[in-house]
Every structure is written in structure tokens, then in C-alpha cells.
XYZ file of C-alpha atoms in Angstrom:
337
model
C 5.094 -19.101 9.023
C 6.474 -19.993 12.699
C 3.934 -22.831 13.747
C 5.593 -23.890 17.049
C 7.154 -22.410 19.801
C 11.105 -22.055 19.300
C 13.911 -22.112 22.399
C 17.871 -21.503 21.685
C 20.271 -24.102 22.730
C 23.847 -23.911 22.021
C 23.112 -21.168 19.528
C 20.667 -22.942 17.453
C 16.693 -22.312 17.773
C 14.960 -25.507 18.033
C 11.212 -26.786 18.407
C 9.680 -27.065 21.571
C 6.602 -27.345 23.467
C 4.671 -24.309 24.976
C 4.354 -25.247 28.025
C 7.989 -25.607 28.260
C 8.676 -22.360 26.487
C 6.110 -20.558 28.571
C 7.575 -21.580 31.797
C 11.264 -20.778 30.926
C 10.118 -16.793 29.772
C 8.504 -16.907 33.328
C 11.681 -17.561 34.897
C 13.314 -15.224 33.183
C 10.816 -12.164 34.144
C 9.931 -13.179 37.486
C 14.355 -13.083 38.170
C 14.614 -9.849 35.819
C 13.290 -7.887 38.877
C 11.425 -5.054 37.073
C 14.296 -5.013 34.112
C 11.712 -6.084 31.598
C 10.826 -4.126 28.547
C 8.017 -5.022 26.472
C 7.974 -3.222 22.768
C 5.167 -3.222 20.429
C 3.916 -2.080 17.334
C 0.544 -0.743 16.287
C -0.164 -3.792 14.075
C -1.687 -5.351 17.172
C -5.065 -5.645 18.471
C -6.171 -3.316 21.368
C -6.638 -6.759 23.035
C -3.118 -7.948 22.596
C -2.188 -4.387 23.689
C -4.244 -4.281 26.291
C -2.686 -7.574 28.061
C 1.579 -7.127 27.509
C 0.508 -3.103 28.952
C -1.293 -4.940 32.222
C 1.569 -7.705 31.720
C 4.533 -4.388 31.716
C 2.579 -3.207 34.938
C 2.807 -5.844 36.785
C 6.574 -6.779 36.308
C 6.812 -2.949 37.187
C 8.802 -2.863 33.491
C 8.004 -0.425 30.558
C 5.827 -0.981 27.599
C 6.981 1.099 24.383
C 5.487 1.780 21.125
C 7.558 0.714 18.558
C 7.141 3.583 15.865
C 8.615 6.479 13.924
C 6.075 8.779 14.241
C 5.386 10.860 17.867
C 2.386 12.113 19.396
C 0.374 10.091 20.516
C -0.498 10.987 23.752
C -2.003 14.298 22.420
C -4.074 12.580 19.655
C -5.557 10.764 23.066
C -6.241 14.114 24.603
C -7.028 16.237 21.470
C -7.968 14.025 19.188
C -11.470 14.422 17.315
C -14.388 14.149 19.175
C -17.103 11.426 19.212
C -19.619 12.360 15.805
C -16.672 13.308 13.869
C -17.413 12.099 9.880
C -15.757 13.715 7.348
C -18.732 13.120 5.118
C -20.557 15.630 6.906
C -17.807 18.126 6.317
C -17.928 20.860 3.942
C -18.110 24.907 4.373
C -17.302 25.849 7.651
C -14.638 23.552 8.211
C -11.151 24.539 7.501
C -8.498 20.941 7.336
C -5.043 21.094 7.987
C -1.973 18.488 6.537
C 1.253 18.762 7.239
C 4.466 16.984 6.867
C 2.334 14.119 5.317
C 1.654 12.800 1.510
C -1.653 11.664 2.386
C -2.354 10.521 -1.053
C 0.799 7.677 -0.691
C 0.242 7.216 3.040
C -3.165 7.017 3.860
C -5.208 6.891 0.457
C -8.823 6.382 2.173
C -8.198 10.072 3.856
C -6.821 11.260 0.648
C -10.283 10.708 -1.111
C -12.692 11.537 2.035
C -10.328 15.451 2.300
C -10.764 15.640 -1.095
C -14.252 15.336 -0.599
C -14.766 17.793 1.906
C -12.772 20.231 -0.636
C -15.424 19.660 -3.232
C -18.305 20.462 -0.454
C -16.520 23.763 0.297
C -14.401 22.639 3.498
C -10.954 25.093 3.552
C -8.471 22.821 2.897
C -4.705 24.060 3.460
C -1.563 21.863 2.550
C 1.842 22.553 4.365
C 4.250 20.355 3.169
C 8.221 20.681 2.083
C 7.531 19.058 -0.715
C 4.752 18.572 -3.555
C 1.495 16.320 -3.020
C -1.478 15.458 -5.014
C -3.740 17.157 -2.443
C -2.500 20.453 -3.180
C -4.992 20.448 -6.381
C -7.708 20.549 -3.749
C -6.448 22.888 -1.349
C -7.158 26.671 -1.140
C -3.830 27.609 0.702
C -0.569 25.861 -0.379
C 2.282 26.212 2.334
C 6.243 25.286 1.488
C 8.672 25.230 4.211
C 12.246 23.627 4.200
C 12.661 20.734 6.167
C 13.200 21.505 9.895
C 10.722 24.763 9.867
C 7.953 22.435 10.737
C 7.093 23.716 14.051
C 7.774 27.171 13.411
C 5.534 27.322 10.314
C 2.351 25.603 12.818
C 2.988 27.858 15.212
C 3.181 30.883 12.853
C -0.402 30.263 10.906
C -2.452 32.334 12.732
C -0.683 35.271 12.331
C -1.436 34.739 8.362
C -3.902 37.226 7.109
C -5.737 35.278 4.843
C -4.656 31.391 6.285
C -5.065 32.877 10.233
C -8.600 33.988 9.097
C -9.898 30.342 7.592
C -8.370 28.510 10.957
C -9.735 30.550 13.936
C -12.774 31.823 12.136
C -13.899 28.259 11.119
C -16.404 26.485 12.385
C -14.806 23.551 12.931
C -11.050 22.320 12.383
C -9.285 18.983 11.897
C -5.305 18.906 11.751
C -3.697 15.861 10.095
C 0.145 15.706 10.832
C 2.765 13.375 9.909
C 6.472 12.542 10.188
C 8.184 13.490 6.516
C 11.847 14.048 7.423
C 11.196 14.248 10.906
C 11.460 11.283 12.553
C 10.207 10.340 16.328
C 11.251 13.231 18.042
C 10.298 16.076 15.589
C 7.209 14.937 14.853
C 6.267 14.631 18.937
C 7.175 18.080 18.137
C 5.250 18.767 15.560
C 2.178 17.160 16.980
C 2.939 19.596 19.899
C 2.678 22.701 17.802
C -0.274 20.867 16.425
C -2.235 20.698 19.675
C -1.228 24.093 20.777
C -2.674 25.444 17.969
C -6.130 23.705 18.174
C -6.402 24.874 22.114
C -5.640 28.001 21.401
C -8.355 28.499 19.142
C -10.593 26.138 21.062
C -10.867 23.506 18.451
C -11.142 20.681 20.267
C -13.516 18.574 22.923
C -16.112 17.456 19.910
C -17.245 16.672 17.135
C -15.491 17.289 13.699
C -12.367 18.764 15.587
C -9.212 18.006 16.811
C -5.792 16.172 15.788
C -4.949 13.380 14.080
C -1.573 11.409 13.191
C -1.036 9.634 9.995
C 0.035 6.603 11.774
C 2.158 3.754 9.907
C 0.483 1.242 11.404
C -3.382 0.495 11.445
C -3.654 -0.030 15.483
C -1.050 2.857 16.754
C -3.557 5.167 18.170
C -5.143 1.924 20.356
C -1.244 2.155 21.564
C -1.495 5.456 22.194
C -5.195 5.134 24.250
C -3.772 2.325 26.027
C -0.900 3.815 27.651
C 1.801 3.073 25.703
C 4.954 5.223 25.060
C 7.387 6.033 22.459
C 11.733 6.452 23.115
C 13.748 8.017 20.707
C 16.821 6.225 22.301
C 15.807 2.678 22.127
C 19.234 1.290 21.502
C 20.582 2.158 25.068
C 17.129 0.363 26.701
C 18.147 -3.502 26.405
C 21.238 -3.544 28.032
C 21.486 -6.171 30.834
C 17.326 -6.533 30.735
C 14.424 -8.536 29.798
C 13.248 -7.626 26.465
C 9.984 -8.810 25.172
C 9.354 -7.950 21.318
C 5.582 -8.420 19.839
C 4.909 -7.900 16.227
C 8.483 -5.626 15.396
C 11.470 -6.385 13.608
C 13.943 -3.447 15.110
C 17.075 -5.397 14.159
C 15.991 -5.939 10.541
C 15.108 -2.339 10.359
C 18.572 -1.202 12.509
C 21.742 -2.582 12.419
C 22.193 -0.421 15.755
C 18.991 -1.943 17.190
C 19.957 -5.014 16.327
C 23.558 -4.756 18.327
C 22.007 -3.365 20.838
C 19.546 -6.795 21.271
C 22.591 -8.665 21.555
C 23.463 -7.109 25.112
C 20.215 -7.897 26.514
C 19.991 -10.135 29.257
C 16.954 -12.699 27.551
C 15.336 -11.446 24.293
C 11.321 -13.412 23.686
C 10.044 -12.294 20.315
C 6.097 -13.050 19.517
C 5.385 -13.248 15.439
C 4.214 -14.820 12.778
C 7.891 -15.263 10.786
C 11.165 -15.652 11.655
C 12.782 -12.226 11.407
C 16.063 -10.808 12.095
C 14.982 -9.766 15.639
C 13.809 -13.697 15.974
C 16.538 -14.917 15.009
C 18.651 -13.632 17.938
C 16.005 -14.317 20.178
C 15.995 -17.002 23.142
C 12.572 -17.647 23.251
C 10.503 -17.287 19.396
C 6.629 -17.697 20.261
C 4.225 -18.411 16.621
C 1.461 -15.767 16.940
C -1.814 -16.163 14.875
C -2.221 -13.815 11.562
C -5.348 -11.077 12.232
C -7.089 -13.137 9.741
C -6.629 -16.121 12.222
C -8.155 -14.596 15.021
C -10.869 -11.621 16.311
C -10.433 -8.121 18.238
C -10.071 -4.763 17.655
C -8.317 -1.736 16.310
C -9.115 1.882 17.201
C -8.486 3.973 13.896
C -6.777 7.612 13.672
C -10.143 8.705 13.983
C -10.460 6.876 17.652
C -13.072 4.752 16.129
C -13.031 1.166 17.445
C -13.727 -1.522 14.665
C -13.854 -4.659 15.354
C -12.493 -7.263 12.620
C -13.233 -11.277 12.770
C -11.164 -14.546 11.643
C -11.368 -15.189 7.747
C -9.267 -18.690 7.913
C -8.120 -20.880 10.064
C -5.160 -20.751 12.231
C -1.649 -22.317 11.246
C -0.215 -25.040 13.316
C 0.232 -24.474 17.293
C 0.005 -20.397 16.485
C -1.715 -18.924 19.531
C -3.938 -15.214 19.759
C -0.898 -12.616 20.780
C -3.613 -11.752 23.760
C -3.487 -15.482 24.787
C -0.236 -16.029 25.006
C 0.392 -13.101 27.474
C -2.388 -13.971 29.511
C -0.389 -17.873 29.924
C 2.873 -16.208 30.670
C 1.201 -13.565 33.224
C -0.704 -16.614 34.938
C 2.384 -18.701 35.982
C 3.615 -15.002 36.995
C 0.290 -14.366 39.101
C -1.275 -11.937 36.953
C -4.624 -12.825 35.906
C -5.312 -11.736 32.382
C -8.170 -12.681 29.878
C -7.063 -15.233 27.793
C -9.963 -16.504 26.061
C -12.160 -14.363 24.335
């Protein structure tokens, strides 16, 4: 675990104190001029989220969503309604998957689907390949990989599969990113939508979309104004970069070269990773076992989680240590609770 704030010199990251390491990432944005990028991942709290957005604002900079799977800003405007619980599901509602294994990926929805199936909920499976839901399904559809979209947009003009989704009473679409990647499944969750307006299946309760996110706090992301881009190895060049909870050159050797030409990289997290390694600034984060806030779930249910230990070291909240860089930038943020 990083326990202290961490500042290059001559090539070599050393120990340092935060008040030292906060001023010198100050600097650095308040002379990058708007060139700042802040990336993310879902593993965040809404909080933390909440204050690098405001903190991306004010800089006039960007704030992206580090993540695979696209979206998002539909599950924010089409997303289930407030009252939706699948426990209350059964005949009447028709549930969609596709392009995801939810059995591998999200077990919890695995069980409460299969659920519904027992109750008498129409369940229908559209995958490339097989998944342990299909046992619980009443339609069963196989594509080849790149027919996503055209498959989602064709299902209503299925006789038997058009019937169960715009007859139903209500209907939920789960979609995913198996062999798609970022930009297909934005795709995909395009089709997705499209297909829940058109037959008016969306606004409340028990309806809408719903992406089997990789990461517990993407949809918060998503609600909070954050943004996905397909092409993050041309964003560094020549700017600010400011990486919170993600590890893109440990996961991307093109990511990672891309890093390199930046003109000051900060990384925020709890170890040192390949992506903190390169960094100029490391900043020791506190574990969400260390700390309180929130996560909003794929359902857009908020739940709040508390601290279970204590914290390590000099480890600060991710939300606090934003809120001390944005003060000696101007930018009043909360930084306490």
C-alpha cells in the first residue's frame, strides 16, 4: 500500500509531504491552461466523482470514464425507473440479455433473472455464445459476433419474440460488451434504447436499460457527467493528465506510451502500478473500507457503504484530496464529510 505522497526527481519517485505535493500539482494545472484531463474509473465513490467532475469544470479540462463498456449516458436517460425490484417481477414482464454472461459477470443478477423466470417473467437470451441462463429462458437467440445491433434492432419483427417484448407489461434490457468493446457496445446500448422507446418501455418502474458494468460505481460515472473515448491514446499528448483509481498502462502497452508524452502525469491509488510508476506526482488514496460514501448500482440505486478499518498511513479520502488541490486552485469543494 502507498502510505505517503510520492514526487519524481531525477527519475526516481521519492517521499514527500502533501502539502508540498499538493502545491506542485497546482502549479502544474493552474499553467496547463485548460489542457488537463482527469480519467476515472467506476471503482470510485459518487463523492470522489462528484469532486475531480466539479474539479475538470473548473480547469475547463475533460473528465473521462475509464471503461470498456459504452452507454452510459442512455442508462441515465432510460434506465429503470424508481420502484423497479426484480422480486416483484414475474408474468407480464418479458427480460432481455445480450452480449453478456451474466452468470460470470454479475452473479447477484444471474440468480434474481432466474427468479423472475421461475415466477413466469419471459426471459430471452441473445448471446454469440452459450450461458447458463439460457436454461431459464423461453427464447434462445445466437448471432455471430458483430450482428449485435442488427439482431436488437430486428426483434420485433419476430413473430413469437416481437409478441413477448411489445405486448409485455413491462420490459428490462440487460446489455453488455462480449467482443465488442467501447464503441460497439455504445452501439449496442443504442439499439438497446431505441428499442425500449419505441415500444414505450421506459419512464418507470420495472422498465428500462441496464449495462452490466465492470465496475461497481460506473453508472454514478455515468449520472455524474462523465464520458467515455474510444481513442484515449491520442488525449495525453502535451497535457495535464490526472489518473484516479486506473491502471491504463498496465492494461496497454499503447496507453502506457502514450502517458509518456504527457506534459505532467498525477496518479491517485492505493498501490504503485504501472501507470504510477511513470507518474510525477503518486498521491496514497484510502481503501473503500477506509472511508464512507456512495455508489449508485446498475439499477440507479444509491447505497451508501461505511469504513470497516482504519486507514493506512497518511492515505487521504480520494474526495479530500481533490477538494485540497481545487482550494489552492480557487475552487471550493467539500472536503470533509
Amino acid at each position: 500500500r502507498l502510505e505517503k505522497p510520492l514526487v519524481k526527481t531525477s527519475g526516481t519517485l521519492k517521499e514527500t509531504g502533501w502539502n508540498h505535493a499538493i502545491e506542485f500539482i497546482s502549479n502544474q494545472l493552474r499553467s496547463a491552461k485548460g489542457e488537463v484531463v482527469v480519467l476515472a474509473s467506476g471503482r470510485l465513490s459518487n463523492e470522489d466523482l462528484f469532486n475531480l467532475k466539479s474539479l475538470a469544470d473548473g480547469l475547463g479540462g475533460q473528465a473521462l470514464l475509464y471503461t470498456h463498456l459504452g452507454g452510459g449516458e442512455l442508462t441515465a436517460q432510460v434506465g429503470v425507473g424508481h420502484g423497479t425490484n426484480f422480486a416483484d417481477m414475474g408474468k407480464g414482464t418479458t427480460i432481455l440479455v445480450v452480449a453478456s454472461d451474466l452468470y460470470n459477470e454479475a452473479p447477484l443478477w444471474y440468480l434474481r433473472l432466474k427468479q423472475a423466470a421461475e415466477r413466469g417473467a419471459t426471459l430471452i437470451v441473445a448471446n454469440a455464445l452459450e450461458t447458463k441462463l439460457e436454461r431459464y429462458s423461453i427464447f434462445v437467440i445466437r448471432y455471430s459476433y458483430g450482428d449485435e445491433v442488427e439482431t436488437v434492432s430486428g426483434l420485433t419483427k419476430k413473430d413469437k419474440i416481437g409478441e413477448a417484448i411489445t405486448c409485455a407489461e413491462n420490459l428490462v434490457v440487460f446489455y453488455g460488451s462480449d467482443g465488442l468493446g467501447l464503441e460497439g457496445s455504445s452501439a449496442l446500448a443504442s439499439a438497446c434504447a431505441n428499442l425500449l422507446v419505441d415500444t414505450k418501455h421506459f419512464g418507470k418502474a420495472k422498465n428500462g436499460l441496464i449495462g452490466v458494468w465492470p465496475r461497481a460505481n460506473d453508472q454514478g460515472a455515468w449520472e455524474l457527467g462523465f464520458k467515455a473515448d474510444a481513442n484515449l491514446a491520442k488525449i495525453p499528448k502535451d497535457k495535464v493528465v490526472y489518473i484516479v483509481a486506473a491502471d491504463p498502462a498496465g492494461d496497454d502497452p499503447a496507453l502506457a506510451a502514450a502517458l509518456k508524452e504527457a506534459k505532467f502525469v498525477v496518479v491517485q491509488e492505493l498501490f504503485l502500478t504501472e501507470t504510477a510508476k511513470i507518474a510525477d506526482v503518486v498521491l496514497p488514496a484510502q481503501a473503500y473500507t477506509e472511508r464512507e460514501g456512495t455508489f449508485t448500482s446498475g439499477e440507479r440505486r444509491v447505497q451508501r457503504f461505511y469504513p470497516a478499518v482504519p486507514p493506512r498511513g497518511e492515505t487521504k479520502a480520494d474526495f479530500a484530496i481533490s477538494a485540497a488541490i481545487g482550494k489552492q486552485l480557487g475552487l471550493e469543494l467539500e472536503g470533509r464529510s
